[in-house]
Coordinates of C-alpha atoms and ligand atoms in Angstrom, one line a residue:
M1 CA 12.3 19.4 206.3
H2 CA 8.5 19.1 207.0
R3 CA 8.2 16.7 204.1
L4 CA 10.6 14.4 205.4
H5 CA 8.8 13.8 208.6
F6 CA 5.5 13.2 207.3
L7 CA 6.4 10.8 204.6
P8 CA 6.9 7.8 207.4
I9 CA 3.6 8.9 208.8
L10 CA 1.9 8.6 205.4
L11 CA 3.5 5.3 204.4
L12 CA 3.1 3.3 208.0
P13 CA -0.6 2.2 207.2
S14 CA 0.6 0.7 203.7
L15 CA 4.0 -1.2 205.3
L16 CA 2.0 -2.1 208.2
A17 CA -0.7 -3.7 206.0
A18 CA 2.0 -5.4 204.1
A19 CA 3.8 -6.8 207.4
E20 CA 0.1 -8.2 208.9
L21 CA -1.1 -9.9 205.7
A22 CA -0.1 -13.7 206.7
A23 CA 2.3 -12.7 209.7
T24 CA 1.6 -16.0 210.9
P25 CA 0.8 -18.9 208.0
P26 CA -2.6 -18.6 206.3
M27 CA -5.5 -20.8 208.1
G28 CA -8.9 -21.5 206.0
W29 CA -10.2 -24.0 203.6
N30 CA -9.7 -24.8 200.1
S31 CA -12.4 -26.1 197.9
W32 CA -10.3 -28.3 195.6
N33 CA -9.0 -31.6 197.5
K34 CA -12.9 -32.7 198.1
F35 CA -15.3 -31.2 195.8
A36 CA -12.4 -30.1 192.7
E37 CA -15.0 -28.9 190.1
K38 CA -18.3 -29.3 192.0
V39 CA -17.6 -26.4 194.3
D40 CA -20.8 -23.7 193.6
D41 CA -22.1 -20.5 195.6
K42 CA -24.4 -23.0 197.3
T43 CA -21.4 -25.1 198.7
V44 CA -19.4 -22.0 199.6
R45 CA -22.0 -20.4 201.8
E46 CA -22.6 -23.9 203.3
I47 CA -19.0 -24.3 204.0
A48 CA -18.7 -20.7 205.4
D49 CA -21.8 -21.7 207.9
A50 CA -19.8 -24.8 208.7
M51 CA -16.6 -22.8 209.5
V52 CA -18.5 -21.0 212.0
S53 CA -21.0 -23.5 213.6
S54 CA -17.9 -26.4 213.8
G55 CA -15.6 -24.1 215.6
M56 CA -13.1 -24.0 213.0
K57 CA -13.6 -20.6 212.6
D58 CA -12.6 -20.5 216.6
A59 CA -9.9 -22.3 216.3
G60 CA -8.5 -19.6 213.9
Y61 CA -9.3 -20.9 210.2
V62 CA -10.4 -17.5 208.3
Y63 CA -10.3 -17.9 204.7
V64 CA -13.2 -19.4 202.5
N65 CA -10.9 -20.0 199.3
I66 CA -12.6 -20.9 195.9
D67 CA -10.1 -23.0 193.6
D68 CA -10.0 -23.7 190.0
T69 CA -13.7 -23.8 187.9
W70 CA -15.6 -20.8 188.9
E71 CA -14.4 -18.9 185.5
G72 CA -16.6 -18.0 183.2
E73 CA -16.0 -15.8 180.1
R74 CA -14.7 -12.1 179.6
D75 CA -17.2 -9.5 178.5
A76 CA -16.8 -7.6 175.7
Q77 CA -14.5 -4.9 177.7
G78 CA -12.5 -8.1 178.8
N79 CA -13.8 -8.5 182.3
I80 CA -13.7 -11.8 183.9
K81 CA -17.1 -13.3 184.6
A82 CA -17.9 -16.1 187.0
N83 CA -19.5 -18.8 185.3
S84 CA -23.2 -20.0 186.3
K85 CA -21.9 -22.0 189.4
F86 CA -21.6 -18.3 190.9
P87 CA -23.9 -16.2 190.1
D88 CA -22.9 -13.2 192.1
M89 CA -19.7 -12.9 193.6
K90 CA -19.9 -9.7 195.2
A91 CA -22.8 -10.8 197.0
L92 CA -21.1 -14.5 198.1
A93 CA -18.2 -12.2 199.2
D94 CA -20.5 -10.2 201.5
Y95 CA -22.1 -13.0 202.7
V96 CA -18.5 -15.0 203.9
H97 CA -17.3 -11.5 205.1
G98 CA -20.7 -11.1 207.1
K99 CA -19.6 -14.3 209.1
G100 CA -16.3 -12.7 209.7
L101 CA -14.6 -14.9 207.7
K102 CA -12.7 -13.9 204.2
I103 CA -12.8 -15.2 200.7
G104 CA -9.9 -16.7 198.3
I105 CA -9.9 -17.1 194.3
Y106 CA -8.1 -18.9 192.0
S107 CA -6.6 -18.1 188.7
S108 CA -3.4 -18.6 186.4
P109 CA -1.0 -16.4 184.5
G110 CA -1.2 -18.7 181.4
P111 CA -4.6 -18.2 179.1
K112 CA -6.3 -21.4 180.6
T113 CA -6.4 -22.7 184.3
C114 CA -5.6 -26.1 184.7
A115 CA -8.9 -27.5 184.8
G116 CA -8.9 -25.7 181.2
F117 CA -11.2 -22.4 182.3
E118 CA -10.2 -18.7 181.7
G119 CA -6.7 -17.9 182.9
S120 CA -5.8 -13.9 183.9
Y121 CA -3.0 -13.7 180.6
Q122 CA -2.6 -10.2 179.4
H123 CA -5.6 -9.3 181.7
E124 CA -3.9 -9.3 185.0
A125 CA -4.5 -5.8 186.4
Q126 CA -8.0 -5.7 185.1
D127 CA -8.7 -8.9 186.8
A128 CA -6.7 -7.9 190.1
N129 CA -9.4 -5.1 190.1
T130 CA -12.4 -7.0 189.6
W131 CA -11.4 -9.5 192.4
A132 CA -10.8 -6.5 194.6
A133 CA -14.2 -4.9 193.9
W134 CA -15.8 -8.3 194.4
G135 CA -14.0 -8.4 198.3
I136 CA -11.4 -10.9 197.6
D137 CA -8.9 -11.3 200.3
Y138 CA -6.5 -14.1 199.0
L139 CA -5.3 -15.3 195.4
K140 CA -4.0 -18.7 194.7
Y141 CA -2.0 -18.0 191.3
D142 CA -1.3 -21.3 189.4
W143 CA 1.3 -21.8 186.7
C144 CA -0.5 -24.3 185.0
S145 CA -0.7 -23.6 181.1
A146 CA 1.6 -20.1 181.4
D147 CA 4.4 -22.4 179.7
K148 CA 2.6 -21.7 176.6
V149 CA 3.2 -18.1 176.6
H150 CA 6.2 -17.5 179.0
K151 CA 9.2 -18.8 178.8
P152 CA 10.5 -20.5 182.4
E153 CA 13.0 -17.8 182.9
Q154 CA 9.9 -15.3 182.8
M155 CA 8.5 -16.8 185.8
Q156 CA 9.3 -14.5 188.1
A157 CA 8.9 -11.7 186.5
V158 CA 5.2 -13.2 186.0
Y159 CA 4.5 -13.7 189.5
Q160 CA 5.9 -10.3 189.9
K161 CA 3.4 -8.8 187.6
M162 CA 0.5 -10.4 189.3
S163 CA 1.8 -9.0 192.7
D164 CA 2.1 -5.7 191.7
A165 CA -1.2 -5.6 190.0
L166 CA -2.7 -7.1 193.5
K167 CA -1.1 -4.2 195.5
A168 CA -2.1 -1.4 193.3
T169 CA -5.6 -2.3 194.0
G170 CA -5.1 -0.9 197.6
R171 CA -7.0 -4.0 199.1
P172 CA -4.7 -6.6 201.2
I173 CA -4.6 -9.7 199.5
V174 CA -2.7 -12.7 200.4
F175 CA -0.5 -14.0 197.5
S176 CA -0.3 -17.5 197.0
L177 CA 1.9 -19.0 194.0
C178 CA 1.3 -22.3 192.7
Q179 CA 4.3 -23.4 190.4
Y180 CA 4.7 -27.0 192.0
G181 CA 8.4 -26.0 193.4
W182 CA 9.6 -25.3 190.1
Q183 CA 13.0 -23.2 189.9
D184 CA 13.7 -23.1 193.7
V185 CA 10.6 -21.3 194.5
W186 CA 11.7 -20.7 197.9
K187 CA 14.4 -19.0 197.0
W188 CA 12.7 -15.9 195.4
G189 CA 8.9 -16.4 196.2
A190 CA 9.2 -13.8 198.7
S191 CA 11.0 -11.5 196.5
V192 CA 8.4 -11.2 193.9
G193 CA 5.4 -10.7 196.7
G194 CA 4.4 -14.5 197.6
N195 CA 2.9 -14.8 201.2
L196 CA 3.0 -18.7 200.3
W197 CA 4.7 -20.7 197.8
R198 CA 3.9 -24.5 196.9
T199 CA 6.7 -26.2 197.1
T200 CA 6.0 -29.9 195.6
G201 CA 3.3 -31.3 193.2
D202 CA -0.2 -32.0 194.3
I203 CA -1.0 -33.9 197.3
Q204 CA -3.4 -36.9 197.3
D205 CA -5.2 -38.3 200.3
N206 CA -2.9 -41.2 200.8
W207 CA 0.0 -42.0 203.4
R208 CA 2.5 -42.4 200.6
S209 CA 1.7 -39.0 198.9
M210 CA 1.7 -37.2 202.4
S211 CA 4.6 -38.6 203.9
I212 CA 6.4 -38.3 201.0
I213 CA 5.7 -34.6 200.8
G214 CA 6.0 -33.7 204.6
F215 CA 8.9 -35.7 205.4
D216 CA 11.3 -35.6 202.8
K217 CA 10.3 -32.8 200.0
Q218 CA 10.7 -30.2 202.8
T219 CA 14.3 -30.4 204.4
G220 CA 16.4 -27.3 203.3
H221 CA 13.9 -24.8 202.5
E222 CA 13.6 -23.7 206.5
Q223 CA 15.4 -20.5 206.2
Y224 CA 13.1 -19.1 203.3
S225 CA 10.3 -19.4 205.4
G226 CA 9.1 -16.6 207.8
P227 CA 6.2 -13.9 208.8
G228 CA 4.6 -12.6 205.8
H229 CA 6.2 -15.6 203.4
W230 CA 5.8 -19.2 204.1
N231 CA 6.5 -22.6 202.2
D232 CA 3.6 -24.4 201.1
P233 CA 3.6 -28.2 201.2
D234 CA -0.1 -27.9 199.7
M235 CA -3.5 -28.1 201.3
L236 CA -4.7 -30.7 204.2
E237 CA -6.2 -33.8 203.2
V238 CA -7.7 -34.4 207.2
G239 CA -11.2 -35.9 206.8
N240 CA -11.3 -37.0 203.4
G241 CA -10.9 -40.8 204.1
G242 CA -8.0 -41.8 202.6
M243 CA -5.6 -42.2 205.6
S244 CA -6.6 -43.2 209.4
R245 CA -7.0 -41.2 212.1
I246 CA -3.2 -41.8 213.1
E247 CA -2.2 -40.8 209.7
Y248 CA -3.9 -37.9 209.2
E249 CA -2.4 -36.9 212.9
T250 CA 0.9 -37.1 211.6
H251 CA -0.2 -34.9 208.6
M252 CA -1.1 -32.1 210.9
T253 CA 1.7 -32.2 213.1
L254 CA 4.1 -32.3 210.0
W255 CA 2.3 -29.2 208.8
A256 CA 2.4 -27.4 212.3
L257 CA 6.1 -27.9 212.8
L258 CA 6.9 -26.6 209.0
A259 CA 4.9 -23.7 209.4
A260 CA 2.8 -24.7 206.7
P261 CA -0.6 -22.9 205.9
L262 CA -3.5 -24.9 207.1
L263 CA -5.7 -25.3 204.6
A264 CA -8.7 -27.7 205.3
G265 CA -9.3 -29.4 202.0
N266 CA -12.4 -31.8 203.6
D267 CA -16.4 -31.1 203.5
L268 CA -16.8 -29.2 207.0
R269 CA -20.6 -29.6 206.8
S270 CA -20.6 -33.2 207.4
M271 CA -17.3 -33.8 209.5
D272 CA -17.2 -36.1 212.4
D273 CA -15.9 -35.2 215.8
T274 CA -12.6 -37.2 214.9
T275 CA -11.9 -35.1 212.1
R276 CA -12.9 -31.9 213.7
D277 CA -10.5 -32.6 216.8
L278 CA -8.1 -33.5 214.5
L279 CA -8.4 -29.8 212.8
T280 CA -9.1 -27.9 215.8
N281 CA -6.8 -29.0 218.1
K282 CA -5.6 -25.3 220.0
E283 CA -2.3 -26.8 221.4
V284 CA -1.4 -28.2 218.1
I285 CA -2.6 -24.9 216.2
A286 CA -0.7 -22.9 218.5
V287 CA 2.9 -24.5 217.0
D288 CA 1.7 -23.7 213.6
Q289 CA 1.1 -20.4 214.3
D290 CA 3.8 -19.7 216.9
P291 CA 4.4 -15.7 216.0
L292 CA 8.4 -16.4 215.8
G293 CA 7.4 -18.2 212.3
Q294 CA 10.7 -20.1 212.6
Q295 CA 10.1 -23.5 210.4
G296 CA 11.2 -26.4 212.2
R297 CA 13.3 -29.1 210.9
R298 CA 14.4 -33.1 211.3
I299 CA 16.7 -33.2 214.1
S300 CA 17.0 -37.1 213.5
K301 CA 16.4 -39.8 211.8
T302 CA 17.1 -43.5 212.7
G303 CA 15.5 -46.4 210.2
V304 CA 11.9 -45.3 210.5
A305 CA 12.1 -42.8 213.6
E306 CA 12.1 -39.2 213.0
V307 CA 12.7 -36.4 215.4
W308 CA 11.7 -33.0 214.4
A309 CA 11.8 -30.0 216.5
R310 CA 10.6 -26.5 216.3
Q311 CA 11.5 -23.2 218.4
L312 CA 8.9 -21.4 219.7
Q313 CA 8.5 -17.9 220.7
N314 CA 8.5 -18.6 224.3
G315 CA 11.6 -20.2 224.5
D316 CA 9.9 -23.8 224.3
L317 CA 10.2 -26.5 221.8
A318 CA 8.0 -28.2 220.0
V319 CA 8.9 -31.8 219.4
A320 CA 7.7 -34.6 217.0
L321 CA 8.6 -38.1 217.8
F322 CA 7.2 -40.0 214.3
N323 CA 7.4 -43.6 213.3
R324 CA 7.5 -43.9 210.0
G325 CA 7.4 -48.0 210.2
D326 CA 4.0 -50.1 210.2
V327 CA 4.3 -51.2 213.7
M328 CA 4.4 -49.8 217.1
A329 CA 8.0 -48.8 217.9
E330 CA 9.8 -47.4 220.7
T331 CA 11.3 -43.6 219.8
S332 CA 13.2 -41.3 221.9
V333 CA 14.9 -38.0 222.0
A334 CA 18.1 -37.2 224.4
W335 CA 18.4 -33.3 225.1
P336 CA 21.9 -32.5 223.8
V337 CA 20.3 -33.3 220.1
L338 CA 18.0 -30.5 221.0
G339 CA 20.2 -28.2 222.9
I340 CA 18.9 -28.4 226.2
E341 CA 20.3 -30.2 229.3
G342 CA 18.8 -31.0 232.8
K343 CA 15.3 -31.1 234.1
H344 CA 12.3 -29.7 231.6
K345 CA 8.6 -30.2 231.7
V346 CA 7.2 -32.1 229.0
R347 CA 3.1 -31.7 227.6
D348 CA 1.8 -34.2 225.0
L349 CA -0.5 -31.8 222.5
W350 CA -2.3 -34.1 221.0
R351 CA -3.7 -35.8 224.3
H352 CA -3.4 -32.5 226.5
N353 CA -1.3 -34.2 229.3
S354 CA 1.4 -33.0 231.2
L355 CA 4.3 -35.7 231.3
G356 CA 5.8 -34.4 234.3
S357 CA 9.7 -32.7 234.5
L358 CA 11.6 -35.3 232.5
R359 CA 15.7 -35.2 232.9
D360 CA 18.3 -35.7 229.8
Q361 CA 16.0 -37.6 227.4
Y362 CA 11.9 -38.6 226.8
T363 CA 11.3 -42.3 225.4
T364 CA 8.0 -43.4 224.1
E365 CA 5.9 -45.9 222.1
V366 CA 5.0 -44.7 219.0
A367 CA 2.4 -46.0 216.8
G368 CA 2.9 -47.3 213.2
H369 CA 2.7 -44.2 210.8
G370 CA 1.7 -42.3 214.1
V371 CA 3.6 -39.3 216.1
V372 CA 4.0 -38.1 219.6
L373 CA 3.9 -34.3 219.6
V374 CA 5.2 -32.6 222.8
R375 CA 6.2 -29.3 224.0
I376 CA 9.3 -28.9 225.9
S377 CA 9.5 -25.5 228.1
R378 CA 12.5 -24.0 228.7
Ligands
LIG401 C1 -3.2 -27.8 190.2 C2 -2.7 -27.2 191.6 C3 -4.1 -27.7 192.6 C4 -5.4 -27.1 191.8 C5 -5.5 -27.8 190.6 C6 -6.7 -27.0 190.3 O1 -3.2 -29.0 189.9 O2 -1.5 -27.6 192.1 O3 -3.8 -27.6 193.9 O4 -5.5 -25.9 192.4 O5 -4.5 -27.1 190.1 O6 -7.2 -27.2 188.7

């Protein structure tokens, strides 16, 4: 009898830890989009500094994630070493933790990563232990060359294996699956221990790539996302220069409606005010991070006009009126398609202004490739 009483108490801390990990979509930074192979210890430290000084940390960004190209050779015992760009991973993790931030790393279940560096094949538990000893808080696990050693039908077991290895370390480590959305990963990503899973191939810093991924490739996956396990439409390109401010606003808005992880992919050390404002708009981030964790969906599509909505925890709705066309256009949403009626307060989240109490519908001009994002009170 006594044992039955004690057991739940003993299990509680680990259950709570699992539930807390990625309770809302992870926020942070990742090196790949801007730096690719040009990432090193100095850059990561400076990015951590900038994350704090720019206000990104205050806005909720916490993970500083090193992507591919950190890996060196293994020693005689098979322990993975970082290459010469990262002289001391433990010291780097300590530095990042000292800023009140967390640190992430990258590997592949194959023998080689996508950039041709050492992968974790046949060293899964050993690598998980090494990362935990360094103080790593987040792993992106990228399929890459795994096809050479694993059959496609082994994919779930391969991800489960690393998930188990991470859990066995006893350190809470966010587990990010990266296999480009193959085999409908959204249907099984959570069951193999994934906290997030990429739904598509790589994003590029241009309107076409971002809008195809954001608008077209996410629909139908909504039901699989929720606290602890998220669809990942890939990292942000905001501030990398290939899109206009208006297009980056659309990028951020889509990601917020999609309850997507927000991993900035730009150089935080040198971003201008426009980029910083795009990344740190607290009202937009509150939509992304809404604790209900319910992914938004497209409500209507009329030519180039799309209306998307997301249910928020306090009963409000986040509603985005997008214009995918090239020129300014009038866009509108009628309350019944949102399941509401009568008069409701409407607030513009990008401009931070109240639009008053509106009856039956909202109509607005929307710039080409742009969006008006509002919060409708209930
Ligand atoms: C793949 C991933 C990218 C990045 C690179 C690194 O292409 O999808 O996000 O991690 O590998 O080589």
